[in-house]
Amino acid sequence: MTEKYRHLYVIIEHEDGKFLPVSFEMIGEARRLLDDFNLKYSSNEKVVAVILGHNIKDISKKLIEYGSDVVIFADNPELKDIRNTIYTKVICQIAQDTKSLGEIEPEYAGEVKKPRYMFFAADSIGRHLSSTVLVELESGLASDINQLVIEDIEMSHQQKTGGTKETYKKTLKMYRPDFSGFLWTTILCLDNKNPAFQRDYHPQSCSIIPGVFESLKPDSSREGKIIEFIPTIDEEDLKVKVLSRQIIKSVVDFDTPRTIVSFGRGIKENPEQNIRLVENLAKELNAEIGVTLPISKKPYSVSQALDSKYMIPDRVIGTSGHKTSAMLYVAAGVSGAMQHVWGMKDSGFVVAINPDEDAPIKNECDIFIKGRMEDVIPLLIEEIKKQIQIVEA
Ligand SMILES: Cc1cc2nc3c(=O)[nH]c(=O)nc-3n(C[C@H](O)[C@H](O)[C@H](O)COP(=O)(O)OP(=O)(O)OC[C@H]3O[C@@H](n4cnc5c(N)ncnc54)[C@H](O)[C@@H]3O)c2cc1C
């Protein structure tokens, strides 16, 4: 049987030649998956790192050391800064380039049309890029994934299989929390085997949450192929110009502080007063303030000072924001959705304040204080002040 799809392509992210950790994490997971895959299917499919930029040839080798079998690099001054239109075009060219697919495995030259799987980072760049690339490649995309399995599945589906039971070999099962944040969802990207709507959906692709997977230890003795791809770039693709670039340092520091006080939509009864309470508690604990994702979308009207200081994406804890390993994490008015918990579960000691005993955060904390933040936080502040006086006396 001919092989139309082979290999796992990982789209690498770097900042002026310095790799983002998620790039190595994706390669690590790709390596683990393909090692099992090759064993299970007696195959020899490759982890292919794809990197775009300018003056990047020398850094490509590092991607082999971290677990790739092959690196395909496109080096061009127009690729120095990430611009979605041109990056989408070049990645699609690479994904459909039968010449480099033939170089990877000469025995399959001319046969393989596209990668079997593709990984992107689920950060602001990768989320955007993955969506535009997969539209161009006419396949599906699962975003914000944090668990992956490859296996054969059997299923019958009215649309996909015309109601008969079919086997889908080498299926990438992509897991993520559902939109509520309280249940797991499995996403599959399956070809239509129904004769009435026959159509392929490859590559099976996803964006991967940074920090979820572990990178491998680099091994300088690893060997692999490095392939240069010469992209076709037209004037039309370069309409967006980068005139200047400035890296803005966040005013929020989740790395240094040993304590974080986070608040969520539980502030809703009196948002202004409740944020002030959180602020006072954070002051007593010398803590940084975090928020849940909905808070960063400014769901309640508060004074401009509090809005611009706290209801901002920079403060989000979770898969869409920061991961913390604070010694003490206080979650006030936070329900404990999976996406939020992922960001705080490595904290040393967790205190949750919530009137709802069934809130999932109860399963994630060391101390659950059943009560409204309006009632609990003033008591906590009073007690902390007392304890500080005793210690200082
Ligand atoms: C793709 C995607 C990515 C996401 N990423 C993130 C992420 O990174 N971070 C994140 O946080 N969320 C994220 N979310 C959203 C997540 O699924 C939840 O919707 C969100 O975390 C819930 O926020 P919350 O706890 O503030 O609100 P709610 O779920 O509404 O919970 C509010 C809690 O406050 C309690 N409460 C009510 N009154 C009081 C009171 N007076 N005092 C104290 N407690 C009170 C309630 O009992 C309730 O438990 C994401 C969702 C999606 C779909």
Short mmCIF file of C-alpha atoms and ligand atoms in Angstrom, two decimals:
data_model
loop_
_atom_site.label_atom_id
_atom_site.label_comp_id
_atom_site.label_asym_id
_atom_site.label_seq_id
_atom_site.Cartn_x
_atom_site.Cartn_y
_atom_site.Cartn_z
CA MET A 1 0.00 0.00 0.00
CA THR A 2 1.30 3.49 -0.79
CA GLU A 3 2.06 5.87 2.05
CA LYS A 4 0.53 9.31 1.46
CA TYR A 5 1.37 10.60 4.92
CA ARG A 6 4.45 10.06 7.03
CA HIS A 7 6.34 11.74 9.88
CA LEU A 8 5.59 14.21 12.63
CA TYR A 9 6.46 17.84 11.86
CA VAL A 10 7.14 20.17 14.80
CA ILE A 11 6.97 23.91 14.11
CA ILE A 12 9.78 25.45 16.12
CA GLU A 13 9.57 28.84 17.82
CA HIS A 14 12.59 30.96 18.59
CA GLU A 15 13.35 34.57 19.41
CA ASP A 16 16.30 35.81 17.34
CA GLY A 17 17.84 32.34 17.37
CA LYS A 18 17.11 31.62 21.04
CA PHE A 19 14.73 28.67 21.24
CA LEU A 20 11.56 28.94 23.30
CA PRO A 21 11.41 26.05 25.83
CA VAL A 22 8.12 24.85 24.29
CA SER A 23 10.04 23.97 21.11
CA PHE A 24 12.13 21.40 22.99
CA GLU A 25 9.08 20.22 24.91
CA MET A 26 7.22 19.50 21.64
CA ILE A 27 10.23 17.66 20.21
CA GLY A 28 10.48 15.61 23.44
CA GLU A 29 6.85 14.53 23.21
CA ALA A 30 7.13 13.90 19.46
CA ARG A 31 10.17 11.68 20.12
CA ARG A 32 8.38 9.67 22.82
CA LEU A 33 5.29 9.22 20.62
CA LEU A 34 7.23 8.23 17.49
CA ASP A 35 9.55 5.84 19.33
CA ASP A 36 6.47 3.92 20.50
CA PHE A 37 4.83 4.31 17.07
CA ASN A 38 7.85 2.93 15.20
CA LEU A 39 8.06 -0.02 17.57
CA LYS A 40 4.35 -0.75 17.40
CA TYR A 41 3.98 -0.41 13.63
CA SER A 42 7.48 -1.68 12.71
CA SER A 43 8.03 1.63 11.01
CA ASN A 44 10.69 4.30 10.78
CA GLU A 45 8.80 7.59 10.70
CA LYS A 46 10.72 10.68 11.72
CA VAL A 47 10.45 13.65 14.05
CA VAL A 48 10.97 16.59 11.69
CA ALA A 49 11.69 20.01 13.23
CA VAL A 50 10.70 22.91 10.94
CA ILE A 51 12.40 26.24 11.61
CA LEU A 52 12.04 29.56 9.81
CA GLY A 53 14.16 32.68 10.32
CA HIS A 54 17.33 34.42 9.26
CA ASN A 55 20.86 33.16 9.98
CA ILE A 56 19.49 30.03 11.59
CA LYS A 57 21.46 27.27 9.91
CA ASP A 58 23.95 27.04 12.78
CA ILE A 59 21.30 26.64 15.44
CA SER A 60 19.47 23.87 13.57
CA LYS A 61 21.81 21.20 14.93
CA LYS A 62 20.56 21.85 18.44
CA LEU A 63 17.14 20.56 17.39
CA ILE A 64 18.75 17.21 16.54
CA GLU A 65 20.43 17.13 19.96
CA TYR A 66 17.00 17.53 21.58
CA GLY A 67 15.49 14.57 19.73
CA SER A 68 14.64 15.45 16.11
CA ASP A 69 15.68 13.09 13.31
CA VAL A 70 15.49 15.79 10.65
CA VAL A 71 15.53 19.59 10.59
CA ILE A 72 14.07 21.49 7.65
CA PHE A 73 15.12 25.12 7.78
CA ALA A 74 14.11 28.09 5.64
CA ASP A 75 16.59 30.93 5.93
CA ASN A 76 15.64 34.26 4.41
CA PRO A 77 15.92 37.92 5.60
CA GLU A 78 12.14 38.21 5.08
CA LEU A 79 11.63 35.49 7.70
CA LYS A 80 13.58 37.29 10.42
CA ASP A 81 10.43 38.59 12.13
CA ILE A 82 7.34 36.43 12.47
CA ARG A 83 4.59 37.65 10.17
CA ASN A 84 1.61 35.37 9.94
CA THR A 85 0.97 35.62 6.18
CA ILE A 86 4.46 34.78 5.04
CA TYR A 87 5.08 32.22 7.80
CA THR A 88 1.83 30.43 6.91
CA LYS A 89 2.82 30.33 3.26
CA VAL A 90 6.32 28.98 3.88
CA ILE A 91 5.20 26.36 6.41
CA CYS A 92 2.57 25.14 3.92
CA GLN A 93 5.18 25.01 1.18
CA ILE A 94 7.42 22.90 3.43
CA ALA A 95 4.56 20.60 4.49
CA GLN A 96 3.73 19.85 0.85
CA ASP A 97 7.26 19.77 -0.49
CA THR A 98 7.62 16.30 -1.94
CA LYS A 99 11.32 16.97 -2.62
CA SER A 100 12.25 17.30 1.06
CA LEU A 101 9.87 14.44 1.92
CA GLY A 102 11.85 12.40 -0.58
CA GLU A 103 15.14 13.51 0.98
CA ILE A 104 13.95 12.37 4.39
CA GLU A 105 13.29 8.86 3.10
CA PRO A 106 14.41 8.30 -0.52
CA GLU A 107 12.54 4.95 -0.58
CA TYR A 108 9.24 6.85 -0.28
CA ALA A 109 10.16 9.65 -2.72
CA GLY A 110 7.21 10.74 -4.83
CA GLU A 111 4.82 8.71 -2.72
CA VAL A 112 4.44 10.81 0.46
CA LYS A 113 2.37 13.97 0.01
CA LYS A 114 2.12 15.54 3.46
CA PRO A 115 3.15 15.01 7.09
CA ARG A 116 1.03 12.55 9.07
CA TYR A 117 1.02 14.75 12.18
CA MET A 118 1.93 18.37 12.96
CA PHE A 119 2.60 20.14 16.28
CA PHE A 120 2.52 23.87 17.01
CA ALA A 121 2.98 25.72 20.31
CA ALA A 122 -0.23 26.91 21.97
CA ASP A 123 1.13 30.41 22.56
CA SER A 124 0.02 33.60 20.84
CA ILE A 125 2.21 32.92 17.79
CA GLY A 126 1.52 29.19 17.45
CA ARG A 127 -2.22 29.48 18.04
CA HIS A 128 -2.55 31.99 15.21
CA LEU A 129 -0.15 30.20 12.89
CA SER A 130 -1.64 26.73 13.42
CA SER A 131 -5.11 27.96 12.49
CA THR A 132 -4.01 29.65 9.27
CA VAL A 133 -1.69 26.79 8.23
CA LEU A 134 -4.35 24.13 8.74
CA VAL A 135 -6.89 26.12 6.76
CA GLU A 136 -4.42 26.19 3.87
CA LEU A 137 -3.63 22.49 4.25
CA GLU A 138 -7.38 21.74 4.40
CA SER A 139 -7.24 19.67 7.55
CA GLY A 140 -8.41 20.00 11.15
CA LEU A 141 -6.75 21.41 14.25
CA ALA A 142 -7.12 20.70 17.96
CA SER A 143 -5.92 23.62 20.06
CA ASP A 144 -4.49 23.81 23.60
CA ILE A 145 -3.69 20.12 23.93
CA ASN A 146 -2.07 18.64 27.01
CA GLN A 147 -2.12 14.89 26.42
CA LEU A 148 -1.49 12.81 23.29
CA VAL A 149 -1.82 9.13 22.39
CA ILE A 150 -1.44 7.38 19.03
CA GLU A 151 -3.48 4.22 18.50
CA ASP A 152 -5.84 2.41 16.15
CA ILE A 153 -9.49 3.08 16.78
CA GLU A 154 -12.68 1.52 15.49
CA MET A 155 -15.75 3.61 14.98
CA SER A 156 -18.97 3.92 13.13
CA HIS A 157 -20.35 7.37 12.34
CA GLN A 158 -23.11 8.50 10.00
CA GLN A 159 -21.08 11.23 8.30
CA LYS A 160 -17.52 9.86 8.60
CA THR A 161 -18.08 6.21 7.78
CA GLY A 162 -21.59 6.09 6.31
CA GLY A 163 -22.75 4.18 9.38
CA THR A 164 -20.45 1.15 8.95
CA LYS A 165 -17.71 0.23 11.40
CA GLU A 166 -14.27 1.30 10.17
CA THR A 167 -10.76 1.04 11.58
CA TYR A 168 -8.72 4.23 11.70
CA LYS A 169 -5.08 3.30 12.01
CA LYS A 170 -2.42 5.48 13.67
CA THR A 171 -4.95 7.96 15.00
CA LEU A 172 -3.67 10.85 17.10
CA LYS A 173 -5.95 11.16 20.13
CA MET A 174 -5.68 14.72 21.36
CA TYR A 175 -6.88 15.53 24.87
CA ARG A 176 -7.82 18.91 26.32
CA PRO A 177 -10.23 20.28 28.91
CA ASP A 178 -13.64 21.12 27.41
CA PHE A 179 -14.84 24.74 27.33
CA SER A 180 -16.37 24.52 30.80
CA GLY A 181 -12.98 23.51 32.17
CA PHE A 182 -14.43 20.68 34.25
CA LEU A 183 -14.42 17.72 31.78
CA TRP A 184 -11.85 16.17 29.45
CA THR A 185 -12.46 16.16 25.71
CA THR A 186 -10.80 13.85 23.16
CA ILE A 187 -10.39 15.38 19.72
CA LEU A 188 -9.85 13.26 16.61
CA CYS A 189 -9.09 14.40 13.11
CA LEU A 190 -10.38 11.59 10.89
CA ASP A 191 -10.58 11.05 7.15
CA ASN A 192 -14.08 10.73 5.70
CA LYS A 193 -14.36 7.08 4.71
CA ASN A 194 -18.01 7.48 3.78
CA PRO A 195 -18.09 6.88 -0.02
CA ALA A 196 -20.58 9.73 -0.37
CA PHE A 197 -18.19 12.30 1.17
CA GLN A 198 -14.74 10.77 0.76
CA ARG A 199 -12.04 13.18 1.85
CA ASP A 200 -8.74 13.05 3.71
CA TYR A 201 -7.93 15.12 6.78
CA HIS A 202 -4.15 15.10 7.12
CA PRO A 203 -1.97 16.19 8.78
CA GLN A 204 -3.61 15.48 12.13
CA SER A 205 -2.54 18.59 13.99
CA CYS A 206 -2.64 20.31 17.32
CA SER A 207 -1.23 23.18 19.33
CA ILE A 208 0.44 22.17 22.58
CA ILE A 209 0.31 24.05 25.87
CA PRO A 210 3.80 25.26 26.88
CA GLY A 211 5.12 23.59 30.02
CA VAL A 212 3.00 20.43 29.75
CA PHE A 213 5.55 18.03 28.26
CA GLU A 214 9.14 17.49 29.30
CA SER A 215 11.98 18.10 26.92
CA LEU A 216 14.68 15.45 26.57
CA LYS A 217 18.21 15.96 27.81
CA PRO A 218 20.27 17.25 24.85
CA ASP A 219 22.64 14.67 23.42
CA SER A 220 25.41 16.12 21.26
CA SER A 221 26.21 12.67 19.83
CA ARG A 222 22.75 12.38 18.20
CA GLU A 223 22.85 12.50 14.44
CA GLY A 224 20.24 13.64 11.95
CA LYS A 225 19.61 15.21 8.59
CA ILE A 226 19.54 18.97 8.09
CA ILE A 227 17.70 20.02 4.93
CA GLU A 228 17.59 23.54 3.55
CA PHE A 229 14.28 24.60 2.00
CA ILE A 230 14.31 27.60 -0.35
CA PRO A 231 10.93 29.31 0.02
CA THR A 232 9.09 31.04 -2.78
CA ILE A 233 8.24 34.54 -1.57
CA ASP A 234 6.27 37.06 -3.64
CA GLU A 235 5.98 40.83 -3.10
CA GLU A 236 2.29 40.19 -2.42
CA ASP A 237 3.23 38.19 0.72
CA LEU A 238 5.18 41.07 2.22
CA LYS A 239 2.47 43.66 2.58
CA VAL A 240 2.83 43.66 6.37
CA LYS A 241 6.11 45.36 7.29
CA VAL A 242 7.78 45.26 10.70
CA LEU A 243 8.97 48.82 11.30
CA SER A 244 10.27 48.32 14.83
CA ARG A 245 10.10 45.77 17.60
CA GLN A 246 10.07 46.35 21.31
CA ILE A 247 9.92 43.69 24.00
CA ILE A 248 7.67 44.97 26.78
CA LYS A 249 8.53 43.63 30.19
CA SER A 250 5.52 42.55 32.23
CA VAL A 251 4.83 44.53 35.40
CA VAL A 252 3.62 41.32 37.03
CA ASP A 253 6.20 39.09 38.66
CA PHE A 254 5.10 35.52 39.28
CA ASP A 255 8.65 34.18 39.50
CA THR A 256 10.06 36.00 42.52
CA PRO A 257 7.15 36.17 44.98
CA ARG A 258 6.70 33.20 47.20
CA THR A 259 3.01 33.93 47.68
CA ILE A 260 0.25 34.55 45.14
CA VAL A 261 -3.29 35.65 45.93
CA SER A 262 -5.64 35.01 43.01
CA PHE A 263 -9.19 36.06 42.54
CA GLY A 264 -11.95 34.95 40.19
CA ARG A 265 -15.55 35.71 39.39
CA GLY A 266 -16.44 35.19 43.06
CA ILE A 267 -15.79 38.95 43.41
CA LYS A 268 -19.01 39.60 41.51
CA GLU A 269 -21.26 40.80 44.35
CA ASN A 270 -19.08 43.83 44.98
CA PRO A 271 -16.15 43.78 42.57
CA GLU A 272 -14.53 47.08 43.61
CA GLN A 273 -14.62 46.31 47.33
CA ASN A 274 -13.57 42.68 46.85
CA ILE A 275 -10.55 43.54 44.71
CA ARG A 276 -9.53 46.03 47.42
CA LEU A 277 -9.82 43.20 49.97
CA VAL A 278 -7.62 40.95 47.81
CA GLU A 279 -5.16 43.84 47.45
CA ASN A 280 -4.99 44.26 51.23
CA LEU A 281 -4.51 40.55 51.82
CA ALA A 282 -1.74 40.47 49.19
CA LYS A 283 -0.06 43.43 50.91
CA GLU A 284 -0.04 41.64 54.28
CA LEU A 285 1.38 38.49 52.67
CA ASN A 286 3.82 40.38 50.45
CA ALA A 287 2.16 38.56 47.54
CA GLU A 288 1.67 39.07 43.81
CA ILE A 289 -1.92 39.10 42.54
CA GLY A 290 -3.21 36.62 39.96
CA VAL A 291 -6.59 36.29 38.26
CA THR A 292 -8.64 33.71 36.38
CA LEU A 293 -9.03 34.06 32.62
CA PRO A 294 -12.60 35.46 32.75
CA ILE A 295 -11.40 38.29 35.00
CA SER A 296 -8.88 39.36 32.35
CA LYS A 297 -11.85 39.84 30.01
CA LYS A 298 -13.16 42.59 32.33
CA PRO A 299 -16.56 41.07 33.19
CA TYR A 300 -17.38 43.65 35.88
CA SER A 301 -17.20 47.40 35.94
CA VAL A 302 -14.67 48.73 38.46
CA SER A 303 -12.65 51.92 38.76
CA GLN A 304 -10.10 52.54 36.01
CA ALA A 305 -7.23 52.15 38.49
CA LEU A 306 -8.25 48.60 39.47
CA ASP A 307 -9.32 47.64 35.97
CA SER A 308 -6.02 48.50 34.31
CA LYS A 309 -3.95 47.10 37.16
CA TYR A 310 -5.67 43.77 37.76
CA MET A 311 -8.11 42.79 35.02
CA ILE A 312 -5.34 42.13 32.54
CA PRO A 313 -4.06 39.06 30.62
CA ASP A 314 -0.61 39.43 32.24
CA ARG A 315 -2.08 38.27 35.55
CA VAL A 316 -3.86 35.15 34.30
CA ILE A 317 -2.88 31.92 36.00
CA GLY A 318 -3.43 28.80 33.93
CA THR A 319 -2.99 27.34 30.49
CA SER A 320 -3.67 30.71 28.86
CA GLY A 321 -1.30 32.55 31.16
CA HIS A 322 1.29 31.67 33.76
CA LYS A 323 2.31 28.57 35.62
CA THR A 324 3.44 29.11 39.18
CA SER A 325 5.06 27.06 41.89
CA ALA A 326 4.44 29.58 44.68
CA MET A 327 5.05 28.43 48.22
CA LEU A 328 1.59 29.71 49.20
CA TYR A 329 -1.32 30.12 46.76
CA VAL A 330 -4.56 31.70 47.93
CA ALA A 331 -7.52 31.27 45.54
CA ALA A 332 -10.43 33.56 46.43
CA GLY A 333 -13.65 33.19 44.46
CA VAL A 334 -12.04 30.74 42.02
CA SER A 335 -14.01 27.62 41.02
CA GLY A 336 -10.99 25.48 40.04
CA ALA A 337 -11.46 24.82 36.31
CA MET A 338 -8.79 22.52 34.84
CA GLN A 339 -7.19 25.30 32.84
CA HIS A 340 -6.68 27.36 36.01
CA VAL A 341 -5.59 24.41 38.16
CA TRP A 342 -2.88 23.54 35.64
CA GLY A 343 -1.27 26.91 36.40
CA MET A 344 -1.25 26.59 40.21
CA LYS A 345 -1.10 22.87 40.97
CA ASP A 346 2.66 22.95 41.62
CA SER A 347 2.19 25.44 44.47
CA GLY A 348 3.44 24.33 47.86
CA PHE A 349 0.38 25.12 49.99
CA VAL A 350 -3.03 26.11 48.66
CA VAL A 351 -5.82 27.92 50.50
CA ALA A 352 -9.20 28.30 48.80
CA ILE A 353 -11.98 30.65 49.88
CA ASN A 354 -15.35 29.73 48.41
CA PRO A 355 -18.92 29.38 49.74
CA ASP A 356 -19.58 26.38 47.48
CA GLU A 357 -18.34 23.17 49.04
CA ASP A 358 -18.76 21.39 45.70
CA ALA A 359 -16.41 23.76 43.85
CA PRO A 360 -13.63 21.63 42.23
CA ILE A 361 -10.96 23.88 43.82
CA LYS A 362 -11.76 22.01 47.05
CA ASN A 363 -9.95 18.97 45.61
CA GLU A 364 -6.87 21.06 44.83
CA CYS A 365 -6.28 22.82 48.15
CA ASP A 366 -4.73 22.06 51.49
CA ILE A 367 -7.20 24.28 53.37
CA PHE A 368 -10.72 25.00 52.10
CA ILE A 369 -12.38 27.91 53.85
CA LYS A 370 -16.10 27.65 53.23
CA GLY A 371 -17.35 31.21 53.10
CA ARG A 372 -17.71 34.41 51.14
CA MET A 373 -14.51 36.33 50.48
CA GLU A 374 -16.18 39.48 51.86
CA ASP A 375 -16.48 37.73 55.24
CA VAL A 376 -13.33 35.59 55.22
CA ILE A 377 -10.61 37.94 53.95
CA PRO A 378 -11.05 40.64 56.66
CA LEU A 379 -10.73 37.91 59.32
CA LEU A 380 -7.61 36.54 57.65
CA ILE A 381 -6.04 39.99 57.47
CA GLU A 382 -6.81 40.61 61.14
CA GLU A 383 -5.28 37.27 62.13
CA ILE A 384 -2.17 37.77 59.96
CA LYS A 385 -1.61 41.21 61.55
CA LYS A 386 -1.88 39.65 65.00
CA GLN A 387 0.60 36.91 64.12
CA ILE A 388 3.06 39.42 62.66
CA GLN A 389 2.91 41.44 65.90
CA ILE A 390 3.59 38.28 67.93
CA VAL A 391 6.57 37.34 65.71
CA GLU A 392 8.00 40.86 65.82
CA ALA A 393 7.50 41.29 69.57
C1 LIG B 1 -9.28 27.40 25.83
C2 LIG B 1 -9.53 27.84 27.23
C3 LIG B 1 -8.47 28.24 27.98
C4 LIG B 1 -8.67 28.70 29.29
N1 LIG B 1 -7.61 29.10 30.02
C5 LIG B 1 -7.79 29.51 31.30
C6 LIG B 1 -6.69 29.92 32.11
O1 LIG B 1 -5.54 29.93 31.70
N2 LIG B 1 -6.94 30.32 33.35
C7 LIG B 1 -8.20 30.34 33.90
O2 LIG B 1 -8.35 30.75 35.08
N3 LIG B 1 -9.26 29.96 33.16
C8 LIG B 1 -9.09 29.55 31.88
N4 LIG B 1 -10.17 29.20 31.13
C9 LIG B 1 -11.52 29.39 31.69
C10 LIG B 1 -11.91 28.25 32.63
O3 LIG B 1 -12.45 27.18 31.88
C11 LIG B 1 -12.98 28.72 33.66
O4 LIG B 1 -14.10 29.21 32.94
C12 LIG B 1 -12.45 29.82 34.57
O5 LIG B 1 -11.22 29.45 35.17
C13 LIG B 1 -13.47 30.07 35.67
O6 LIG B 1 -13.10 31.28 36.29
P1 LIG B 1 -13.61 31.62 37.75
O7 LIG B 1 -13.16 30.57 38.68
O8 LIG B 1 -13.18 33.03 38.01
O9 LIG B 1 -15.19 31.70 37.59
P2 LIG B 1 -16.34 30.72 37.99
O10 LIG B 1 -16.13 29.37 37.40
O11 LIG B 1 -17.59 31.42 37.67
O12 LIG B 1 -16.22 30.55 39.56
C14 LIG B 1 -16.47 31.53 40.50
C15 LIG B 1 -16.38 30.89 41.88
O13 LIG B 1 -16.59 31.89 42.85
C16 LIG B 1 -17.34 31.33 43.90
N5 LIG B 1 -17.98 32.44 44.63
C17 LIG B 1 -19.19 33.03 44.39
N6 LIG B 1 -19.40 34.02 45.28
C18 LIG B 1 -18.30 34.08 46.07
C19 LIG B 1 -17.93 34.89 47.14
N7 LIG B 1 -18.73 35.87 47.61
N8 LIG B 1 -16.72 34.67 47.73
C20 LIG B 1 -15.89 33.69 47.29
N9 LIG B 1 -16.22 32.87 46.28
C21 LIG B 1 -17.40 33.07 45.65
C22 LIG B 1 -18.32 30.41 43.22
O14 LIG B 1 -18.81 29.43 44.15
C23 LIG B 1 -17.47 29.82 42.12
O15 LIG B 1 -16.84 28.61 42.55
C24 LIG B 1 -9.99 28.73 29.84
C25 LIG B 1 -11.06 28.29 29.07
C26 LIG B 1 -10.84 27.86 27.78
C27 LIG B 1 -12.00 27.39 26.98
#
